[in-house]
Short mmCIF file of C-alpha atoms in Angstrom, two decimals:
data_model
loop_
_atom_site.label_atom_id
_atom_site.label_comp_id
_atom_site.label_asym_id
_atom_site.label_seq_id
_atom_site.Cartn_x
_atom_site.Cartn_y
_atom_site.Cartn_z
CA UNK A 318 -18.20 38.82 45.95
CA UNK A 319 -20.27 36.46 43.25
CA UNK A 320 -22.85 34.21 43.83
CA UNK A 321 -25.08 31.56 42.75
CA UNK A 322 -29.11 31.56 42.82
CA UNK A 323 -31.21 28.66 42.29
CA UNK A 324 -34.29 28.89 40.31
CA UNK A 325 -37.10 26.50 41.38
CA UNK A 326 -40.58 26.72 39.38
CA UNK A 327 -43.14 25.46 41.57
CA UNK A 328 -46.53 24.71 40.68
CA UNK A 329 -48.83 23.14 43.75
CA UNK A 330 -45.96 22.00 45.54
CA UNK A 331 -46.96 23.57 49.21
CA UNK A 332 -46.34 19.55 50.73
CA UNK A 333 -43.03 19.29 49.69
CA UNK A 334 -41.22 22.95 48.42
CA UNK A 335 -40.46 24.41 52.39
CA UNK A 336 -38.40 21.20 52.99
CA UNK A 337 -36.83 21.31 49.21
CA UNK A 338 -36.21 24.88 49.76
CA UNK A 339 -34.61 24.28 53.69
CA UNK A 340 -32.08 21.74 52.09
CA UNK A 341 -30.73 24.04 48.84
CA UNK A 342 -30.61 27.18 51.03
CA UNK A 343 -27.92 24.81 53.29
CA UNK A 344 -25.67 25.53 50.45
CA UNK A 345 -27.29 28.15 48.69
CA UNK A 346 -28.44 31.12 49.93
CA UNK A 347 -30.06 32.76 47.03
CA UNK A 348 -32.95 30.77 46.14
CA UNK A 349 -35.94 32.12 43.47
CA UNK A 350 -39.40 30.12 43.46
CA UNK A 351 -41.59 31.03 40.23
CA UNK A 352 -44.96 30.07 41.37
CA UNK A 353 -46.69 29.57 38.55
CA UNK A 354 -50.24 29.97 38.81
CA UNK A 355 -50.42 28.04 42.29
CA UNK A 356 -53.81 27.57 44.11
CA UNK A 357 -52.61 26.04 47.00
CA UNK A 358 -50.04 27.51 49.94
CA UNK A 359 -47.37 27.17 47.48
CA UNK A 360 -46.21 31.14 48.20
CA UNK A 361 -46.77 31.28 51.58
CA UNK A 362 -44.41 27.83 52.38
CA UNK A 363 -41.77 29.15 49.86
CA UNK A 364 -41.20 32.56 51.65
CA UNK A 365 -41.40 30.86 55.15
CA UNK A 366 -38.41 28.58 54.05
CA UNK A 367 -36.52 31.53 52.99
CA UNK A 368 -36.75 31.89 49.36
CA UNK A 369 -37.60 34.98 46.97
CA UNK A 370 -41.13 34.38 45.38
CA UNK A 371 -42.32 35.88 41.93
CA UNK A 372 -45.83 34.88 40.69
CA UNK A 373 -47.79 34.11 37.85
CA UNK A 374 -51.07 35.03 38.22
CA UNK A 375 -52.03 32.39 36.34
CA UNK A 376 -50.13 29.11 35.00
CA UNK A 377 -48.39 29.41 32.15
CA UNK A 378 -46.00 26.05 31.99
CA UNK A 379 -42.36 25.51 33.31
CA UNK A 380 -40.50 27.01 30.20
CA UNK A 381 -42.50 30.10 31.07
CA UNK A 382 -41.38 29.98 35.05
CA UNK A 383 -37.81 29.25 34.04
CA UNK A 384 -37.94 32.45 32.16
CA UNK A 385 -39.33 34.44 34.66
CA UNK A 386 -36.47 33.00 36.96
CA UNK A 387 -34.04 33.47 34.61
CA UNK A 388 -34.86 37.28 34.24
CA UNK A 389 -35.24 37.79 37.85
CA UNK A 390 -31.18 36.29 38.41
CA UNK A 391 -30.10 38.59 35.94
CA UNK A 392 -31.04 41.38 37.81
CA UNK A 393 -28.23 40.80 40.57
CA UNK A 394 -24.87 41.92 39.66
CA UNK A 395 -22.84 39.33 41.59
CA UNK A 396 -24.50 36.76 39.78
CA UNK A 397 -21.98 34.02 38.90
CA UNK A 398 -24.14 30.93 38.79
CA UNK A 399 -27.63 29.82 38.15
CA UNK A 400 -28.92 26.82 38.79
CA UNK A 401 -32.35 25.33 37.77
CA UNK A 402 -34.15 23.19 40.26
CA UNK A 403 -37.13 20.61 40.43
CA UNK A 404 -39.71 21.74 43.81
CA UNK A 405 -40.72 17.88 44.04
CA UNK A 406 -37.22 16.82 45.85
CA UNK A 407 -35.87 14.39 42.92
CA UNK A 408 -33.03 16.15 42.65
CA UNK A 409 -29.76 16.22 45.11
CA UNK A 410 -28.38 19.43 46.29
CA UNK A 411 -24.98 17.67 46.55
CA UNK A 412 -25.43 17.62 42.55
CA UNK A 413 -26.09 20.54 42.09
CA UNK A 414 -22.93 22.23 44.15
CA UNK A 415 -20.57 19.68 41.89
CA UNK A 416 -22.23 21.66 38.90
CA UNK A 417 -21.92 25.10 40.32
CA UNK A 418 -18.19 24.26 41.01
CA UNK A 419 -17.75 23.42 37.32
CA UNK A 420 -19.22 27.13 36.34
CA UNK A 421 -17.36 29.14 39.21
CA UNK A 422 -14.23 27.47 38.37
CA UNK A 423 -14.52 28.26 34.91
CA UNK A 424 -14.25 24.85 33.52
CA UNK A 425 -17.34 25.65 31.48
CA UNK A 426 -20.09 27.78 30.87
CA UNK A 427 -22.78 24.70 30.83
CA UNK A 428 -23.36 22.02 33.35
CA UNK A 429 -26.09 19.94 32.10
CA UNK A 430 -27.17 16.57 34.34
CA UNK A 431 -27.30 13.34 33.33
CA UNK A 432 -28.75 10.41 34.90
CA UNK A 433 -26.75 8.05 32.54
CA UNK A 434 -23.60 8.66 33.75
CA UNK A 435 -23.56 6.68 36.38
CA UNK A 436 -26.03 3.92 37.81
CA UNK A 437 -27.58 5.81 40.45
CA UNK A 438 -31.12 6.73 39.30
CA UNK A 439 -33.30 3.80 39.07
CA UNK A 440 -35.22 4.01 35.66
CA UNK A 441 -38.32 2.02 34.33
CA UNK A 442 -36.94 0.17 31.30
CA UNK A 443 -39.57 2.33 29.39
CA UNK A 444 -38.78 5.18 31.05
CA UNK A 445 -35.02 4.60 29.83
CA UNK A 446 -36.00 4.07 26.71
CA UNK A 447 -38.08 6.95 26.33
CA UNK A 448 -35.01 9.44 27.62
CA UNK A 449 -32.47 7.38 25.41
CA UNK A 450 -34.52 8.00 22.23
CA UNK A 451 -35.15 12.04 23.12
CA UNK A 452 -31.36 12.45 23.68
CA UNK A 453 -30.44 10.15 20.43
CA UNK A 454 -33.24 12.72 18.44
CA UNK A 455 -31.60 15.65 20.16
CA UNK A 456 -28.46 14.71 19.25
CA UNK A 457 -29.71 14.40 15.72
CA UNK A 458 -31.43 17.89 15.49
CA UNK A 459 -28.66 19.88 17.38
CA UNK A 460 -25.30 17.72 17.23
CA UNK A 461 -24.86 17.99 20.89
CA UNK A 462 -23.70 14.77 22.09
CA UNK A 463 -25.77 14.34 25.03
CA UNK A 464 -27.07 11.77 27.24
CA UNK A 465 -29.77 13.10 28.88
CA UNK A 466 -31.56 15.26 26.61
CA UNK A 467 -34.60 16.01 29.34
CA UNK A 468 -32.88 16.35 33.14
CA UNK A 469 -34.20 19.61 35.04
CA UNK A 470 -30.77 19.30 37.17
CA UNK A 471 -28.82 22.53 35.13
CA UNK A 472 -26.32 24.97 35.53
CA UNK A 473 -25.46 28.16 33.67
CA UNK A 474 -22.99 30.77 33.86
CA UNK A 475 -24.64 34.08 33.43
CA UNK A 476 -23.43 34.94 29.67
CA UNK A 477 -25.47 32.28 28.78
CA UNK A 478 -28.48 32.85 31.07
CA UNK A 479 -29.04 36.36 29.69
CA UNK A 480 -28.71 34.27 26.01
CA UNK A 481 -31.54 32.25 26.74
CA UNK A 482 -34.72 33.12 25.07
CA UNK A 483 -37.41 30.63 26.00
CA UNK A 484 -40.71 30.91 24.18
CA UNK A 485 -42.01 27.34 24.55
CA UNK A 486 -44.05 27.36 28.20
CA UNK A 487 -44.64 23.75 28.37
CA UNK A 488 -43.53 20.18 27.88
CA UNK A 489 -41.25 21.58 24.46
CA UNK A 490 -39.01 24.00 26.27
CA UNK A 491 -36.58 21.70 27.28
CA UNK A 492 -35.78 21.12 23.43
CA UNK A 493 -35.99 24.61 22.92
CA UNK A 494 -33.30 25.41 25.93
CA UNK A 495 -30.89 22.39 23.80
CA UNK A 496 -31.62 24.19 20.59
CA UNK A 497 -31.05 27.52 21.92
CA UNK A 498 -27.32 26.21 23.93
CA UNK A 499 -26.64 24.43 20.41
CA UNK A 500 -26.94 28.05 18.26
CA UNK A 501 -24.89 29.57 21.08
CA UNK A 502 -22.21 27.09 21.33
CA UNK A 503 -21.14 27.49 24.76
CA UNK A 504 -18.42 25.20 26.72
CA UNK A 505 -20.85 22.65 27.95
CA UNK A 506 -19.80 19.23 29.92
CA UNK A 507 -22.31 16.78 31.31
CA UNK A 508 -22.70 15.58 35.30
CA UNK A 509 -23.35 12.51 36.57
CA UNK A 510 -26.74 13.31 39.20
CA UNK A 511 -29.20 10.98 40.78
CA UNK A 512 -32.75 11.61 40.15
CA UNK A 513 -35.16 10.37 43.09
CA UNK A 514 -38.78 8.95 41.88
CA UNK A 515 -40.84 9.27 44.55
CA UNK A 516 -44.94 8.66 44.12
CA UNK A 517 -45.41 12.35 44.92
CA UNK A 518 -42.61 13.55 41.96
CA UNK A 519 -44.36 10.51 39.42
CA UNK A 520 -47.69 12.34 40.19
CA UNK A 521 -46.46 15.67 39.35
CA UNK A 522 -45.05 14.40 36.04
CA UNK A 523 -42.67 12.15 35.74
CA UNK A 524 -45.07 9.63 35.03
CA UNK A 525 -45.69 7.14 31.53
CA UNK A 526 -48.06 9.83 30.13
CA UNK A 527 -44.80 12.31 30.38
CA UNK A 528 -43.08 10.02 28.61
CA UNK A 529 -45.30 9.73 25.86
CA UNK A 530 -45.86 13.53 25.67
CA UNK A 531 -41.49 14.16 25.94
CA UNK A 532 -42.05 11.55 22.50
CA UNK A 533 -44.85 13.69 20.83
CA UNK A 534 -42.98 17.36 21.19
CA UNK A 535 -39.77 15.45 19.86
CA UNK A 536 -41.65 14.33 17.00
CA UNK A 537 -44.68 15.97 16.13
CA UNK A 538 -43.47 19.51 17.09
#
């Protein structure tokens, strides 16, 4: 048998991650939270929903956690699949199985979402502009033709996962994952998901002063 795991860095999330967690482990069993410094219940509500925690004592940034998650998949033999998740409930679990599908199948090694592919996710107009100039930069840098240059929503066989070196813990990993995917020149396809801004998910960083820092590591980095 094979199988997928999702890997959800979490970060202060003890409102929201047992629910998150409830509704992936519907369709995915093998779920990995990298709690990443928490110093609320974070832990304690991911275990209770069912999930495999690994900590960081302290926090180190969400390239760091994805790492950590990344290692930990790797150890399981059956791996077929990972999947990288948000813990703040923006993204759709019915998303992320269409991905999965695409690496089980074998139609590609790298299922990136895109929130431009369709007109589900409802964007400020500077918030679309800031995620049309990363992936137009991105594009530039790497000469992968993407959309969507900064979407958490990802899927990865596990040639590529045990490929992926991440060194940048914070806002520039995300760049560094493209960078890294366009040295390794996998088969990569893009998915249409729908991201869901709620005021809790804007609070935890997908607010105008993310934007602006997204514009100063493509930049000034």
């Amino acid at each position: 048998m094979s199988r997928t795991w999702v890997v959800i860095p979490m970060f202060n999330e003890a409102s929201v991650v047992g629910a998150v967690i409830e509704g992936v482990r519907e369709v995915f069993p093998h779920v990995v939270c990298v709690d990443d410094g928490s110093r609320d219940n974070s832990q304690g509500v991911a275990r209770e929903a069912g999930a495999i925690v690994v900590q960081h004592p302290i926090n180190l940034g969400q390239g760091a956690a994805l790492q950590t998650g990344f290692e930990y998949c790797l150890q399981d033999p059956e791996l077929d699949c990972v999947i990288t998740f948000d813990a703040d409930g923006q993204h759709r679990v019915s998303d992320a199985k269409a991905m999965a599908d695409r690496i089980t199948s074998g139609e590609a090694d790298v299922v990136l979402g895109s929130r431009f592919l369709d007109d589900r996710t409802q964007l400020s107009p500077m918030k679309r502009l800031v995620l049309r100039t990363a992936a137009i930069q991105s594009r530039w840098s790497t000469g992968l033709s993407l959309t969507d240059a900064h979407n958490g929503l990802r899927a990865f066989n596990p040639q590529v996962v045990g490929s992926i070196h991440l060194q940048q813990n914070r806002m520039a990993h995300a760049s560094e994952l493209i960078h890294q995917l366009a040295e390794l020149n996998p088969r990569w396809v893009e998915q249409p998901v729908e991201i869901i801004y709620t005021e809790y998910s804007k609070s935890k960083g997908q607010s105008l002063l993310n934007s602006v820092n997204i514009l100063a590591d493509l930049f000034l980095r």
